[in-house]
Coordinates of C-alpha atoms in Angstrom, one line a residue:
M199 CA -17.8 -7.7 -9.0
R200 CA -18.8 -5.3 -6.3
W201 CA -18.0 -1.6 -6.8
W202 CA -15.4 -1.6 -4.0
E203 CA -13.4 -4.4 -5.7
N204 CA -13.1 -3.0 -9.1
Q205 CA -9.8 -2.0 -10.6
K206 CA -10.2 1.8 -10.3
V207 CA -11.5 1.8 -6.7
S208 CA -8.8 -0.7 -5.8
A209 CA -6.3 2.0 -6.4
V210 CA -7.6 3.9 -3.5
W211 CA -7.5 0.8 -1.3
T212 CA -3.9 0.3 -2.4
V213 CA -2.8 3.7 -1.4
L214 CA -4.5 3.2 2.0
R215 CA -2.9 -0.3 2.3
V216 CA 0.6 0.9 1.5
W217 CA 0.3 3.9 3.8
L218 CA -0.8 1.5 6.6
G219 CA 2.0 -0.8 5.8
V220 CA 4.6 2.0 6.0
Q221 CA 3.2 3.0 9.4
W222 CA 3.7 -0.6 10.7
L223 CA 7.1 -1.0 9.1
E224 CA 8.4 2.2 10.6
A225 CA 7.1 1.3 14.0
G226 CA 8.7 -2.1 13.9
W227 CA 11.9 -0.9 12.3
H228 CA 12.5 1.6 15.1
K229 CA 11.9 -1.0 17.8
V230 CA 14.3 -3.5 16.2
N231 CA 17.0 -0.9 15.6
D232 CA 16.7 1.1 18.9
G233 CA 16.1 -1.9 21.1
F234 CA 12.7 -2.7 22.5
D235 CA 11.6 -3.7 26.0
A236 CA 7.9 -3.9 26.6
S237 CA 8.4 -4.0 30.4
G238 CA 7.9 -0.3 30.9
F239 CA 4.9 -0.2 28.6
L240 CA 3.3 -3.1 30.5
Q241 CA 4.0 -1.6 33.9
G242 CA 2.5 1.7 32.7
A243 CA -0.6 -0.1 31.5
L244 CA -1.0 -1.8 34.9
A245 CA -0.6 1.5 36.6
N246 CA -3.6 2.8 34.5
A247 CA -5.8 0.0 35.7
T248 CA -6.6 1.6 39.0
G249 CA -8.8 4.4 40.2
D250 CA -12.5 5.3 39.6
H251 CA -12.2 5.4 35.8
P252 CA -9.3 3.2 34.8
A253 CA -7.9 3.4 31.2
V254 CA -7.2 -0.3 31.4
Q255 CA -9.9 -2.7 32.3
G256 CA -9.3 -5.1 35.2
W257 CA -9.6 -8.3 33.1
Y258 CA -7.0 -7.0 30.7
A259 CA -4.7 -5.9 33.5
E260 CA -5.0 -9.5 34.8
F261 CA -3.9 -10.8 31.4
L262 CA -0.9 -8.3 31.4
K263 CA 0.1 -9.2 35.0
G264 CA -0.4 -13.0 34.6
F265 CA 0.8 -13.6 31.1
A266 CA 2.4 -10.7 29.3
L267 CA 4.8 -9.6 32.1
P268 CA 6.1 -13.1 32.9
N269 CA 6.6 -13.6 29.1
V270 CA 8.0 -10.2 28.4
E271 CA 11.0 -11.6 26.5
L272 CA 8.7 -13.3 24.1
F273 CA 6.7 -10.0 23.6
N274 CA 10.0 -8.1 23.1
V275 CA 10.5 -10.3 19.9
L276 CA 7.0 -10.7 18.8
I277 CA 5.9 -7.1 18.8
P278 CA 8.7 -5.5 16.7
W279 CA 9.0 -8.4 14.2
G280 CA 5.2 -8.7 14.0
E281 CA 5.0 -5.0 13.2
I282 CA 7.7 -5.4 10.5
L283 CA 6.0 -8.5 8.9
V284 CA 2.6 -6.7 8.9
G285 CA 4.2 -3.7 7.3
V286 CA 6.0 -5.7 4.6
G287 CA 2.9 -7.8 3.9
L288 CA 0.7 -4.7 3.5
I289 CA 3.2 -2.8 1.3
V290 CA 3.6 -5.6 -1.2
G291 CA 0.0 -6.9 -0.8
F292 CA 1.2 -10.4 0.2
M293 CA -1.0 -12.3 2.7
T294 CA -3.0 -9.0 3.0
I295 CA -5.9 -10.4 5.0
P296 CA -3.7 -12.1 7.6
A297 CA -1.6 -9.0 7.8
L298 CA -4.6 -6.8 8.3
L299 CA -6.0 -9.1 11.0
A300 CA -2.6 -9.2 12.8
G301 CA -2.3 -5.4 12.6
A302 CA -5.8 -4.8 13.9
F303 CA -5.2 -7.3 16.7
M304 CA -2.1 -5.5 17.8
N305 CA -3.9 -2.1 17.6
L306 CA -6.7 -3.5 19.7
N307 CA -4.3 -4.8 22.3
F308 CA -2.4 -1.4 22.4
L309 CA -5.8 0.3 22.9
L310 CA -6.8 -2.1 25.6
A311 CA -3.5 -1.4 27.3
G312 CA -4.6 2.3 27.4
T313 CA -2.5 3.7 24.6
V314 CA -4.5 5.8 22.2
S315 CA -1.9 7.5 20.0
T316 CA -2.5 6.5 16.3
N317 CA -4.0 3.2 17.2
P318 CA -7.7 4.2 16.5
I319 CA -6.7 5.5 13.1
L320 CA -4.6 2.4 12.2
Y321 CA -7.3 0.1 13.5
T322 CA -10.0 1.9 11.5
A323 CA -7.9 1.7 8.3
A324 CA -7.4 -2.0 8.8
I325 CA -11.1 -2.6 9.3
I326 CA -12.0 -0.6 6.2
L327 CA -9.5 -2.6 4.2
L328 CA -10.9 -5.9 5.6
F329 CA -14.3 -4.8 4.4
A330 CA -12.9 -3.9 1.0
G331 CA -12.1 -7.7 0.5
R332 CA -10.3 -8.5 -2.8
G333 CA -10.2 -4.8 -3.5
A334 CA -7.6 -4.4 -0.8
Y335 CA -5.1 -6.6 -2.7
F336 CA -6.1 -6.2 -6.3
W337 CA -2.9 -4.2 -6.8
G338 CA -0.6 -6.6 -4.8
A339 CA 1.0 -9.9 -4.8
D340 CA -2.1 -11.7 -3.5
H341 CA -3.9 -10.8 -6.8
W342 CA -1.6 -13.4 -8.5
M343 CA -0.8 -15.7 -5.6
I344 CA -4.3 -16.5 -4.4
P345 CA -5.5 -17.9 -7.8
Y346 CA -2.2 -19.8 -8.2
L347 CA -2.5 -21.4 -4.7
K348 CA -6.1 -22.3 -5.4
Q349 CA -5.0 -24.0 -8.6
V350 CA -2.2 -25.9 -6.8
F351 CA -4.5 -27.1 -4.1
T352 CA -7.2 -28.1 -6.6
Q353 CA -4.7 -30.1 -8.6
H354 CA -3.4 -31.7 -5.4
D355 CA -6.9 -32.5 -4.3
R356 CA -7.7 -34.2 -7.7
K357 CA -4.5 -36.1 -7.7
H358 CA -4.8 -37.5 -4.2
K359 CA -8.6 -37.6 -4.1
K360 CA -8.5 -36.1 -0.6
P361 CA -10.3 -33.0 0.4
I362 CA -8.0 -30.2 1.5
V363 CA -9.6 -27.5 3.6
V364 CA -8.3 -24.1 2.7

């Protein structure tokens, strides 16, 4: 086992993972409870795509104008509930890697839209935890769920003699 995946070091990753999860859960919770409309955010990002040194690159502004704004109602649901799901997943350590990837993807999109805020910190924490591998979820539900699911798929594979790609 690599040093960053051992039981003692995993405690550090757990603290970071839970902290990151709380950040996501709080962000999503406020959006769900207070109401969320991404229209203003998207319009602001488009306004930052002009000038000599735009905060938002032209290709991303085209994505916002051509896809995000016409589908803003979808984003009004996906963003807050995505934040909540990422937060819960990270706090309990369930589906940790997908939650980290989803969180990092959202942070990257917020950064591309010209919003710095805490996004670089949250993005960096997600990347560090992704590199920690199994150490990131040693103290979480995935520690027990992943071996169980591997066993279930292996038994299914033997029973049906069909390969299952996981």
